[in-house]
JSON list of C-alpha atoms in Angstrom, two decimals:
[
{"chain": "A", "resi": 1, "resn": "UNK", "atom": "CA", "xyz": [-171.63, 57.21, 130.99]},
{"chain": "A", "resi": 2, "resn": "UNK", "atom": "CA", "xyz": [-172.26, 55.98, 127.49]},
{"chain": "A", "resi": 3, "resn": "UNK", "atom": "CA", "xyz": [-175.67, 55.64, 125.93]},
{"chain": "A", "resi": 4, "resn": "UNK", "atom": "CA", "xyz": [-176.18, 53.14, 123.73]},
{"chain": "A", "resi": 5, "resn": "UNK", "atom": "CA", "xyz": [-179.88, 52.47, 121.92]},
{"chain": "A", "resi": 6, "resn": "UNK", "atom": "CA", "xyz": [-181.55, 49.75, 120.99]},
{"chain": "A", "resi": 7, "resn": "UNK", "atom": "CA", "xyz": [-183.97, 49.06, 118.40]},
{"chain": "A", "resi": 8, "resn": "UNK", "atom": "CA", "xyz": [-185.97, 45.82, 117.70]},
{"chain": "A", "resi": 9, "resn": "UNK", "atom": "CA", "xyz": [-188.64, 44.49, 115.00]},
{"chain": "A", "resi": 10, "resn": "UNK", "atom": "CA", "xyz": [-190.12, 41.25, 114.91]},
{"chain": "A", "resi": 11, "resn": "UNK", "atom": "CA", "xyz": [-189.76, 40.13, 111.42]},
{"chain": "A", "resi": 12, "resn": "UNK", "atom": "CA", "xyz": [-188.12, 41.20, 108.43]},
{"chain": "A", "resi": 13, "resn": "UNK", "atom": "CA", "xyz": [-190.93, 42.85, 106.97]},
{"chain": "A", "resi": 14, "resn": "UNK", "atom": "CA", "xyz": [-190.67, 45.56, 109.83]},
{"chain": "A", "resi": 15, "resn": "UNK", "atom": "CA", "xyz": [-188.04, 48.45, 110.01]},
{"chain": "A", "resi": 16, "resn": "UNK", "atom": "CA", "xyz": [-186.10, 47.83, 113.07]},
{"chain": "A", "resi": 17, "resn": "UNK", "atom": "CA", "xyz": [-184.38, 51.09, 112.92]},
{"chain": "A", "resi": 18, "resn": "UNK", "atom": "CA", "xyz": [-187.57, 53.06, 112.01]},
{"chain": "A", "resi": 19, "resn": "UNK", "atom": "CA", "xyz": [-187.25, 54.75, 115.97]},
{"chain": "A", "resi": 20, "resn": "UNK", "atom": "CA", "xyz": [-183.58, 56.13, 115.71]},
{"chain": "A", "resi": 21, "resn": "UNK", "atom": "CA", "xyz": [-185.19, 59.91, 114.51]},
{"chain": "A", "resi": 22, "resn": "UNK", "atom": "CA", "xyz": [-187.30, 59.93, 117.64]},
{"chain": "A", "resi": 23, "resn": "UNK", "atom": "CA", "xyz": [-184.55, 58.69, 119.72]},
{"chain": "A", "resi": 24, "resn": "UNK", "atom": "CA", "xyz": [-182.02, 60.76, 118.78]},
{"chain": "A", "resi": 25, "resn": "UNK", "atom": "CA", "xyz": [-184.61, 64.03, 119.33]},
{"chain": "A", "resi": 26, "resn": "UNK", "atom": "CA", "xyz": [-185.33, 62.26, 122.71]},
{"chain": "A", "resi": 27, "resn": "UNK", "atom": "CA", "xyz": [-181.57, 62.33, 123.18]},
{"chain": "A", "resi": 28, "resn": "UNK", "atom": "CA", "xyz": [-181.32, 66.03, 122.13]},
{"chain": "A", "resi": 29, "resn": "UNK", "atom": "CA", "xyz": [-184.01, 67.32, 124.07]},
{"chain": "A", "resi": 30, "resn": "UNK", "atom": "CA", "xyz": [-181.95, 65.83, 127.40]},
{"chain": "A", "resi": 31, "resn": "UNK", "atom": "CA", "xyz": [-178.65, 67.25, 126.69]},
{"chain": "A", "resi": 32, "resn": "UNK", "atom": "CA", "xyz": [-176.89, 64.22, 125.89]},
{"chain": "A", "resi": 33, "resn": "UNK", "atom": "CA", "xyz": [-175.65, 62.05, 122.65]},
{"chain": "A", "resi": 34, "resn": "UNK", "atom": "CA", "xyz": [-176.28, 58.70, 121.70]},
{"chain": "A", "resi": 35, "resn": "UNK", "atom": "CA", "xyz": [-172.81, 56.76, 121.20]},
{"chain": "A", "resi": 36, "resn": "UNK", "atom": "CA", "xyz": [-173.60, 53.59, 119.83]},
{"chain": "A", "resi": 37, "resn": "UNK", "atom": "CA", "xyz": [-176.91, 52.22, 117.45]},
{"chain": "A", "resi": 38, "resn": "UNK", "atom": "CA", "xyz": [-177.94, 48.47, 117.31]},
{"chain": "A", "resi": 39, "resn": "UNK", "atom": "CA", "xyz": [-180.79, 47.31, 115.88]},
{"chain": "A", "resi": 40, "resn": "UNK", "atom": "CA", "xyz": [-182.19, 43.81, 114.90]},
{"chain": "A", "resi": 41, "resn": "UNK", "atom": "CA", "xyz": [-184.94, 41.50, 113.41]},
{"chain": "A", "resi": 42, "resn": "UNK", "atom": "CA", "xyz": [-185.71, 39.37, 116.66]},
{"chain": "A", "resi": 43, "resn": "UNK", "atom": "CA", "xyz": [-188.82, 38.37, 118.57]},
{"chain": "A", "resi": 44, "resn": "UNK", "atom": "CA", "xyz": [-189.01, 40.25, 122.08]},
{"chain": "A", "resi": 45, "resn": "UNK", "atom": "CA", "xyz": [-190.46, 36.89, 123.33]},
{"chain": "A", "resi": 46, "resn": "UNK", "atom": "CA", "xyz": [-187.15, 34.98, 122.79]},
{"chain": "A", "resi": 47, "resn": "UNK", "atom": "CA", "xyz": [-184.26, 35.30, 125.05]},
{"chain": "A", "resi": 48, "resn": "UNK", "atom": "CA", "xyz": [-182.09, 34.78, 121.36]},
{"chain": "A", "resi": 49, "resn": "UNK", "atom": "CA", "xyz": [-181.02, 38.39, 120.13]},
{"chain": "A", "resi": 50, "resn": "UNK", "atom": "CA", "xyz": [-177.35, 38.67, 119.57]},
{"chain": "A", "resi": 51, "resn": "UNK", "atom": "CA", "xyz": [-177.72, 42.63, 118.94]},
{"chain": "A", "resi": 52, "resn": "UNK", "atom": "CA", "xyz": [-179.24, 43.09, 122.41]},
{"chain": "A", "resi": 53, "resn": "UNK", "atom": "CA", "xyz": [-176.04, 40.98, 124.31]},
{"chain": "A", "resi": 54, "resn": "UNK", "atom": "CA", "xyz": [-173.71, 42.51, 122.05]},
{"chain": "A", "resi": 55, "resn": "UNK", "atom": "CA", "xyz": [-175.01, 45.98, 123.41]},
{"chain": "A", "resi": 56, "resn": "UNK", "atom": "CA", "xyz": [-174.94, 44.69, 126.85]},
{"chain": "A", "resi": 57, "resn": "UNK", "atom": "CA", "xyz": [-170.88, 43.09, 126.43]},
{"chain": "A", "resi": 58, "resn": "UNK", "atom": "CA", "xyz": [-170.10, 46.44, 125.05]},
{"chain": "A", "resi": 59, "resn": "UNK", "atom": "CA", "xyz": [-171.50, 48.74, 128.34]},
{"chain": "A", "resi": 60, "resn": "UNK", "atom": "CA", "xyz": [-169.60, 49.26, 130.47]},
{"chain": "A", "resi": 61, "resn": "UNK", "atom": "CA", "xyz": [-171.20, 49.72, 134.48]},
{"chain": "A", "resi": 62, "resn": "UNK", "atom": "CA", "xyz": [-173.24, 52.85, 134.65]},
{"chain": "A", "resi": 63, "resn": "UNK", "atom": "CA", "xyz": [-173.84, 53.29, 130.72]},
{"chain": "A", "resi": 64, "resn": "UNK", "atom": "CA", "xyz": [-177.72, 53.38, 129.55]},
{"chain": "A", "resi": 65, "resn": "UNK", "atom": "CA", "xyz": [-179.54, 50.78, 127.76]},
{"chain": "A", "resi": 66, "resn": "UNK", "atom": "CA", "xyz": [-181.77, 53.48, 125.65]},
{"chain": "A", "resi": 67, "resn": "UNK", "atom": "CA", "xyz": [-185.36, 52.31, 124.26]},
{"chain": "A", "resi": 68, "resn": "UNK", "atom": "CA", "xyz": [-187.98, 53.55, 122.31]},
{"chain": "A", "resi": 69, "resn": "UNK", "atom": "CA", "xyz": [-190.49, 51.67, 124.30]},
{"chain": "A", "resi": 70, "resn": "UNK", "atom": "CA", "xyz": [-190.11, 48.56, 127.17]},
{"chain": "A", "resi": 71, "resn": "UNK", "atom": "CA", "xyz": [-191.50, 45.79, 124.90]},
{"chain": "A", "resi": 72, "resn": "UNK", "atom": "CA", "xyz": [-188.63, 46.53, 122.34]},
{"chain": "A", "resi": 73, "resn": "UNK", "atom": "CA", "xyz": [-186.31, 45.00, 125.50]},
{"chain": "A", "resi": 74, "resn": "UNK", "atom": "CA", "xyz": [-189.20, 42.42, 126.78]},
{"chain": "A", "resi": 75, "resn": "UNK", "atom": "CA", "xyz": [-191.84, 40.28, 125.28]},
{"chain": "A", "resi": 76, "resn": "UNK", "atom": "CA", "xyz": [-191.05, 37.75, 127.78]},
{"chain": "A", "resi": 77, "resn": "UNK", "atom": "CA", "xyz": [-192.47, 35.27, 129.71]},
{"chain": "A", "resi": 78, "resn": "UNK", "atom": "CA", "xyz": [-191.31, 35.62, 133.41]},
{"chain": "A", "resi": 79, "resn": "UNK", "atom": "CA", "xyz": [-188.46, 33.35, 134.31]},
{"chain": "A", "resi": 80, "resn": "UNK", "atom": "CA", "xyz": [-186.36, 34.60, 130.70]},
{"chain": "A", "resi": 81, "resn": "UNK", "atom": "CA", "xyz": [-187.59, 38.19, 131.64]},
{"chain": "A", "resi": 82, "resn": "UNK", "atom": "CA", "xyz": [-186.04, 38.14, 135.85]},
{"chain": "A", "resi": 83, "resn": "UNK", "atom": "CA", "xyz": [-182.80, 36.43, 133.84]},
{"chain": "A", "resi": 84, "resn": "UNK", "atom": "CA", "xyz": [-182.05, 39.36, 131.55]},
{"chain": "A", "resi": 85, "resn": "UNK", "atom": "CA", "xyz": [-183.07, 41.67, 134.10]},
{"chain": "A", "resi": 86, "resn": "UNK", "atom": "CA", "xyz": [-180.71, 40.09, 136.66]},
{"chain": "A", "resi": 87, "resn": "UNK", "atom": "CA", "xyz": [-178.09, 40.06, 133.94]},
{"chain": "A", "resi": 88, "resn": "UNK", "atom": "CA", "xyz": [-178.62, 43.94, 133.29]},
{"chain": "A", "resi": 89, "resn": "UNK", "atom": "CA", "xyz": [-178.54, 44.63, 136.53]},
{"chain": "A", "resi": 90, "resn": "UNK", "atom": "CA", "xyz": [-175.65, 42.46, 137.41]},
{"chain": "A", "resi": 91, "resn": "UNK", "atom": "CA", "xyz": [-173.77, 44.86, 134.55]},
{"chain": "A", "resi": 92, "resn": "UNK", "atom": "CA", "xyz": [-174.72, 47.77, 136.30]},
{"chain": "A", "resi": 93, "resn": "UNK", "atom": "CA", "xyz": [-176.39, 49.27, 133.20]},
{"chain": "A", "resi": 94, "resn": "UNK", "atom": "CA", "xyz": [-179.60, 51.74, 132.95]},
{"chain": "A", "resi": 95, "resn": "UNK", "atom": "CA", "xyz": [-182.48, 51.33, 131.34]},
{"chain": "A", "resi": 96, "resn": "UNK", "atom": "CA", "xyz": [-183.73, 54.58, 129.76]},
{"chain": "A", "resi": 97, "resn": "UNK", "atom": "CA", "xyz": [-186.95, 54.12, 128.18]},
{"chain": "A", "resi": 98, "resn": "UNK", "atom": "CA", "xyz": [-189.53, 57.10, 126.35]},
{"chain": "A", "resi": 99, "resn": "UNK", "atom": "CA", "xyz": [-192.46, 55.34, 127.67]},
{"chain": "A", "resi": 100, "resn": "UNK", "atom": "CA", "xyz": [-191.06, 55.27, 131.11]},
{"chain": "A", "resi": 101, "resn": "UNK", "atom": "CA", "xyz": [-190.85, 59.29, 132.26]},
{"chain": "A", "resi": 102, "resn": "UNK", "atom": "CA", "xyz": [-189.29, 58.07, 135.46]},
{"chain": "A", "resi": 103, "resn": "UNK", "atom": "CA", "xyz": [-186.44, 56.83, 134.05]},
{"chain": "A", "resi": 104, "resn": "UNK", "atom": "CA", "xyz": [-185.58, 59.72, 132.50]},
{"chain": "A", "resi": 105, "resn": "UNK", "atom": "CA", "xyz": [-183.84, 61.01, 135.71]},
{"chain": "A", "resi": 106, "resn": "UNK", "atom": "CA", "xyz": [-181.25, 58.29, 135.15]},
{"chain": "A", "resi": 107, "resn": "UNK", "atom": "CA", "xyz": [-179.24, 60.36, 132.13]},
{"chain": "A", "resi": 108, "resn": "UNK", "atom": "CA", "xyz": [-178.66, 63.23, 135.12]},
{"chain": "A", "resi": 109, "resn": "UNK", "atom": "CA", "xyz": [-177.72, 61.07, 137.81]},
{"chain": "A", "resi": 110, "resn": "UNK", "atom": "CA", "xyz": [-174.32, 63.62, 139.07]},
{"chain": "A", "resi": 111, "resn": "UNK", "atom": "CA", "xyz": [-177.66, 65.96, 139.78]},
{"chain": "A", "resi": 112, "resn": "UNK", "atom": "CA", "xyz": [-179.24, 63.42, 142.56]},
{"chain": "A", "resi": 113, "resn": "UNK", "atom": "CA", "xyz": [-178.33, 62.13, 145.97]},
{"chain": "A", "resi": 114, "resn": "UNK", "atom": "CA", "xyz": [-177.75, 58.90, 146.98]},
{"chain": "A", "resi": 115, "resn": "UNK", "atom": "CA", "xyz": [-181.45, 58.49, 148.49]},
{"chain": "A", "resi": 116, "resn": "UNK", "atom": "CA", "xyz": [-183.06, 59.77, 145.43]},
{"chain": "A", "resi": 117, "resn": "UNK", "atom": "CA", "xyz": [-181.15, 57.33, 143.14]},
{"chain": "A", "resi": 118, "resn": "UNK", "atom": "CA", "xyz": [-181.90, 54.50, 145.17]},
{"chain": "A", "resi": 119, "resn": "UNK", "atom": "CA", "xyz": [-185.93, 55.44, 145.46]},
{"chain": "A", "resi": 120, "resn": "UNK", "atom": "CA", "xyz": [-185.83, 55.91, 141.74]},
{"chain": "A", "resi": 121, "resn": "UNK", "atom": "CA", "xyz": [-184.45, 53.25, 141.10]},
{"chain": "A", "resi": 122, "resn": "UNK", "atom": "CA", "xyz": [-186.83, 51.06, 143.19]},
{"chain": "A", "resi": 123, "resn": "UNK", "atom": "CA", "xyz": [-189.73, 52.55, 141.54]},
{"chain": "A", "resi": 124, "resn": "UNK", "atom": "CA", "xyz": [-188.38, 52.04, 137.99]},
{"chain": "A", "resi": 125, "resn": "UNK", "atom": "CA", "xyz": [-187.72, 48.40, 138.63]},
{"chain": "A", "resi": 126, "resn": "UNK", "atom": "CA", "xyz": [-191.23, 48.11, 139.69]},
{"chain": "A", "resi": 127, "resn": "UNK", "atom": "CA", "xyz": [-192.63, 49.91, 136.53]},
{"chain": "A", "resi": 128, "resn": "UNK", "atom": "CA", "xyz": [-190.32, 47.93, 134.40]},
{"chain": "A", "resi": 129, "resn": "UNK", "atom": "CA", "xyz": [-191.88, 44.51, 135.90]},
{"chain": "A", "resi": 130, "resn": "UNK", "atom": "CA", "xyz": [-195.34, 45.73, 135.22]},
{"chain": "A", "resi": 131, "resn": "UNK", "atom": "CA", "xyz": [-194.66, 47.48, 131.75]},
{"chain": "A", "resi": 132, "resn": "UNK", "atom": "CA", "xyz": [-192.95, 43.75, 130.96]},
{"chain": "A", "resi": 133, "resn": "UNK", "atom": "CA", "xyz": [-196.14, 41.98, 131.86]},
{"chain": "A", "resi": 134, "resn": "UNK", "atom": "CA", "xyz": [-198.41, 44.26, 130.07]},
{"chain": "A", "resi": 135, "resn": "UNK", "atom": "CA", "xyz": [-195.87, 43.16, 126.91]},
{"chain": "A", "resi": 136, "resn": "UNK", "atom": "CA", "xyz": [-195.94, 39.59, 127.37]},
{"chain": "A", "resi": 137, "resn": "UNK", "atom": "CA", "xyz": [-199.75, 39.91, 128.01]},
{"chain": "A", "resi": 138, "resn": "UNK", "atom": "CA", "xyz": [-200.03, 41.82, 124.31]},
{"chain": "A", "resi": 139, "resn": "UNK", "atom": "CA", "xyz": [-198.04, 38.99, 122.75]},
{"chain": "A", "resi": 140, "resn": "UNK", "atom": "CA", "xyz": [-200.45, 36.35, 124.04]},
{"chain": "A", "resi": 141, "resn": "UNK", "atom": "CA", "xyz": [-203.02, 37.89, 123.34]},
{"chain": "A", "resi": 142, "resn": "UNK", "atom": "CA", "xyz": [-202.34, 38.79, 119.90]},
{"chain": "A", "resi": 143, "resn": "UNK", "atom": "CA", "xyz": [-200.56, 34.98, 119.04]},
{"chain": "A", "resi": 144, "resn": "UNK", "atom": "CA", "xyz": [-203.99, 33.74, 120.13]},
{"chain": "A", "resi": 145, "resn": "UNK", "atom": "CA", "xyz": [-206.02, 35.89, 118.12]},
{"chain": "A", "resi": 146, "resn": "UNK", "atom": "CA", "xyz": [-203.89, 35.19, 115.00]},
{"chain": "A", "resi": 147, "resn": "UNK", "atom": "CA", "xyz": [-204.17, 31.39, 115.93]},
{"chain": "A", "resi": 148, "resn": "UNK", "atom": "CA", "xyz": [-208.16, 31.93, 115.83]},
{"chain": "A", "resi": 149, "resn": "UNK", "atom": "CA", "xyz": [-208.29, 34.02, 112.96]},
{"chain": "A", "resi": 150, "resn": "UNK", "atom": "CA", "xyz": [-205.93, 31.43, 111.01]},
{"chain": "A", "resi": 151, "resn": "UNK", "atom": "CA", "xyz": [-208.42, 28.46, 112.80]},
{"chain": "A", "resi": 152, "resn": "UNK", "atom": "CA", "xyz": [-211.43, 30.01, 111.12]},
{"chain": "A", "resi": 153, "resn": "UNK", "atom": "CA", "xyz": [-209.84, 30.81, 107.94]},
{"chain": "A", "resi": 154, "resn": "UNK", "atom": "CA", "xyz": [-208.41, 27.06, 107.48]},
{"chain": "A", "resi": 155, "resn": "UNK", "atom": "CA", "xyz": [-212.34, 26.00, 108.56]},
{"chain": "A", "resi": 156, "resn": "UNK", "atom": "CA", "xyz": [-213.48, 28.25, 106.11]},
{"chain": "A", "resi": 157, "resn": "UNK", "atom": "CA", "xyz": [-210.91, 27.00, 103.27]},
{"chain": "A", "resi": 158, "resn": "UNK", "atom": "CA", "xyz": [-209.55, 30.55, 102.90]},
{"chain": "A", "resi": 159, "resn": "UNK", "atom": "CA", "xyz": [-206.00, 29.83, 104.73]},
{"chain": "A", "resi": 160, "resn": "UNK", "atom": "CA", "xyz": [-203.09, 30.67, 102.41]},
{"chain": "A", "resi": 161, "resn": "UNK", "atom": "CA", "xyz": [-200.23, 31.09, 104.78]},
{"chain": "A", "resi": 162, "resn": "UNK", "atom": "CA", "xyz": [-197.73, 34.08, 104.69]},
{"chain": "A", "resi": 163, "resn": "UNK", "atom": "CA", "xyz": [-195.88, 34.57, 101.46]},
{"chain": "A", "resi": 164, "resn": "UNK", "atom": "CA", "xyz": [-192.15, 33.16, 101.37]},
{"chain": "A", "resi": 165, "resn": "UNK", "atom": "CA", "xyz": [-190.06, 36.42, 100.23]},
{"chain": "A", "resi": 166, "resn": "UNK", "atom": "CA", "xyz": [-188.06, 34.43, 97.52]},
{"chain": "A", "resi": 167, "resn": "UNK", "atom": "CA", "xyz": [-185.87, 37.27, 96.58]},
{"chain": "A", "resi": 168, "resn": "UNK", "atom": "CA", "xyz": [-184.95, 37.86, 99.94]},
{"chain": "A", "resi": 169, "resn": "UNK", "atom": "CA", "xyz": [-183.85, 33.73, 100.44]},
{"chain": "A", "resi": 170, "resn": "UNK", "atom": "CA", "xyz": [-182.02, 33.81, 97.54]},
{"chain": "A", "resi": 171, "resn": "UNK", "atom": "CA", "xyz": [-179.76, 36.64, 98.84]},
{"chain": "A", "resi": 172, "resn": "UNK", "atom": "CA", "xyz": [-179.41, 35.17, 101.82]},
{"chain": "A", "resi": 173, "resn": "UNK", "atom": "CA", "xyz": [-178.77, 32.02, 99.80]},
{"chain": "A", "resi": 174, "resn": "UNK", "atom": "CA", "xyz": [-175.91, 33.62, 97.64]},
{"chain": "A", "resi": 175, "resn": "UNK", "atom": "CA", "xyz": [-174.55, 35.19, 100.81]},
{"chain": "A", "resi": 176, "resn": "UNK", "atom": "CA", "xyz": [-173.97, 31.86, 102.35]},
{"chain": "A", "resi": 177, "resn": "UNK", "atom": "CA", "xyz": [-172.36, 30.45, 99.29]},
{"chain": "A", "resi": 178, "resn": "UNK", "atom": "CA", "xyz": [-169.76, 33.42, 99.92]},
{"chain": "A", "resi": 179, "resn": "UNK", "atom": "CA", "xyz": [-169.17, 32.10, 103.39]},
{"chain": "A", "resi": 180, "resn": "UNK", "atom": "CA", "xyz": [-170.26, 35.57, 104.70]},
{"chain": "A", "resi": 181, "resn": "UNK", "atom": "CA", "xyz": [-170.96, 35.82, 108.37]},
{"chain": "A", "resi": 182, "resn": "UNK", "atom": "CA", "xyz": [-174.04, 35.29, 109.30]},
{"chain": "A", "resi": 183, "resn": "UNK", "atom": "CA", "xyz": [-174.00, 38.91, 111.33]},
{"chain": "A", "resi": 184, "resn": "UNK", "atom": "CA", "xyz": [-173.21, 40.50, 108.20]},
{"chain": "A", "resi": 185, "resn": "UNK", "atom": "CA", "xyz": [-176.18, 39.00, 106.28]},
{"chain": "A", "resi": 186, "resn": "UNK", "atom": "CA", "xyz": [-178.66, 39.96, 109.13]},
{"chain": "A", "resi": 187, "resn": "UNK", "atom": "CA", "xyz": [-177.65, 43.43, 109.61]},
{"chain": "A", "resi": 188, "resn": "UNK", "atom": "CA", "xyz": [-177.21, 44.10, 105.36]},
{"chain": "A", "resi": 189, "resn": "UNK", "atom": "CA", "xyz": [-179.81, 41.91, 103.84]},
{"chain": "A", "resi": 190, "resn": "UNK", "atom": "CA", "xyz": [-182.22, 43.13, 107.06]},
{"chain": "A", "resi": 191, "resn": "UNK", "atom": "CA", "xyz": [-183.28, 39.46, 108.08]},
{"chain": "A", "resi": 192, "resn": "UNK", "atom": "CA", "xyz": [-183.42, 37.76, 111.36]},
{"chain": "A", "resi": 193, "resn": "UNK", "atom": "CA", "xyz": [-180.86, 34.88, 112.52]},
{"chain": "A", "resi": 194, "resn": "UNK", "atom": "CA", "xyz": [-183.90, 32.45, 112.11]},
{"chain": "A", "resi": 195, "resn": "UNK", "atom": "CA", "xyz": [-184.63, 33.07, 108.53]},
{"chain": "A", "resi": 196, "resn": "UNK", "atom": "CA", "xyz": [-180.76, 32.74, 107.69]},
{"chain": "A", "resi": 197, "resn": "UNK", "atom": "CA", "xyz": [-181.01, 29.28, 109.91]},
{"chain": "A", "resi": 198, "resn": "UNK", "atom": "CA", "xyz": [-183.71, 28.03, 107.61]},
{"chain": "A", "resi": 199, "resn": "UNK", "atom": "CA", "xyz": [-182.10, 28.74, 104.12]},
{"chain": "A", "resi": 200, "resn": "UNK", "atom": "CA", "xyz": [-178.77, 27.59, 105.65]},
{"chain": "A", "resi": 201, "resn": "UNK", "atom": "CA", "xyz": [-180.73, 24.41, 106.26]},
{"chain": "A", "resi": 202, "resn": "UNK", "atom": "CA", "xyz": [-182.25, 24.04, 102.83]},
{"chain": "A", "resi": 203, "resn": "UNK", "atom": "CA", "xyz": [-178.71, 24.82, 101.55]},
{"chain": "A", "resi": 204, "resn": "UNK", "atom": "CA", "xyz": [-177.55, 22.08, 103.55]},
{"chain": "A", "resi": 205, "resn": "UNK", "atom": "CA", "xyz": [-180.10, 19.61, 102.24]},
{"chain": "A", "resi": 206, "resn": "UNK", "atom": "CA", "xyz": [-179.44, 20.03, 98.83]},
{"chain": "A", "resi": 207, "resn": "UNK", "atom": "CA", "xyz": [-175.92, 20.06, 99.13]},
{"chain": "A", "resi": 208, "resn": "UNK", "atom": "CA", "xyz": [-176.01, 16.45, 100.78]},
{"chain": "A", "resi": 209, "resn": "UNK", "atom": "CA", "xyz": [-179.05, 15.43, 97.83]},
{"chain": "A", "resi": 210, "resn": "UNK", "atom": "CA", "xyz": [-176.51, 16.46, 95.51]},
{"chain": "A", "resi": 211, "resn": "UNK", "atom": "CA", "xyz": [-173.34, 14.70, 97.10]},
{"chain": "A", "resi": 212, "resn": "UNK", "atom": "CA", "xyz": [-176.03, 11.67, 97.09]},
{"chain": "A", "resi": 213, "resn": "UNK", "atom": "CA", "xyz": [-176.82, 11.95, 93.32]},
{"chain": "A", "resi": 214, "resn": "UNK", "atom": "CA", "xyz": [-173.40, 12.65, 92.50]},
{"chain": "A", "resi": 215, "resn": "UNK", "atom": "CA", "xyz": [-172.22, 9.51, 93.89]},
{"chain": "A", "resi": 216, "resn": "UNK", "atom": "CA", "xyz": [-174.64, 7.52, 91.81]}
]
């Protein structure tokens, strides 16, 4: 059995790894080792987080999926969460999460029978399918709050939008130039896939204004 830990922040602003300290006491304090670290700058609401499959291609069938807390794996709406939970399933890996005491009893599974795996593992799908919903629940909530609060502020005049981290695009910009992967620039300039998409497309554009100007 192999435990491997994930780690997830929405945006770029936020430190995805900021929970490896408390998962690697969490590890300690149950007698075993983490053996691999993956962290990345991806929604939980979106089903498109190459860290999180590479983690899963990578386990092999009874290895643990280790998490700081459920909504780190699932911000999801319902159909894209059953998918990834049929697909972790279908793996055979564990989810291990610290908000989830009952599936703690998964990282000493050679201590407990075949009846008590199979009730446990009954009642931590259950508590996974609620602890999802309460997630997804959070994220709507929250998206409609912001949506209000941005609503009134625009009414108001106030709205200025979020600031555009221009050091960080230009990076990302010069990283591109190099042809570096785009995995590399994520996980060492600490952006998600969707902010590399956009300056790749505004690289793009101005590559074909200048091809246009150039043939003039």
């Amino acid at each position: 059995m192999h435990i491997r830990a994930y780690m997830r922040a929405s945006t770029d602003e936020q430190d995805a790894q900021r929970a490896k300290g408390a998962l690697q006491e969490f590890a300690r304090d149950h007698g075993v080792r983490v053996a691999a670290w993956y962290w990345e700058n991806e929604s939980g609401a979106s089903l498109t987080r190459p860290e999180l499959f590479r983690l899963l291609d990578d386990c092999e069938a009874g290895d643990v999926l280790l998490l700081e807390q459920v909504d780190r794996l699932s911000r999801l709406n319902e159909a894209d969460w059953l998918k990834l939970r049929a697909d972790i399933e279908a793996r055979g890996v564990l989810i291990v999460a610290q908000d989830l005491p009952t599936s703690w009893t998964q990282l000493k599974r050679d201590e407990s029978g075949e009846f008590m795996r199979r009730m446990m593992g009954a009642v931590n799908g259950m508590l996974l399918d609620m602890l999802a919903a309460v997630a997804r629940k959070d994220y709507e909530d929250r998206r409609r709050r912001q949506a209000e609060g941005i609503a009134k502020a625009k009414a108001a005049g106030a709205y200025r939008g979020r600031a555009v981290d221009t050091a960080k695009r230009a990076a990302i910009r010069q990283a591109l130039d190099k042809g570096m992967p785009w995995q590399w620039i994520q996980t060492n300039l600490e952006c998600s896939r969707a902010t590399i998409a956009s300056v790749s497309k505004e690289l793009a554009k101005q590559q074909r204004c200048n091809g246009g100007t150039a043939a003039l």
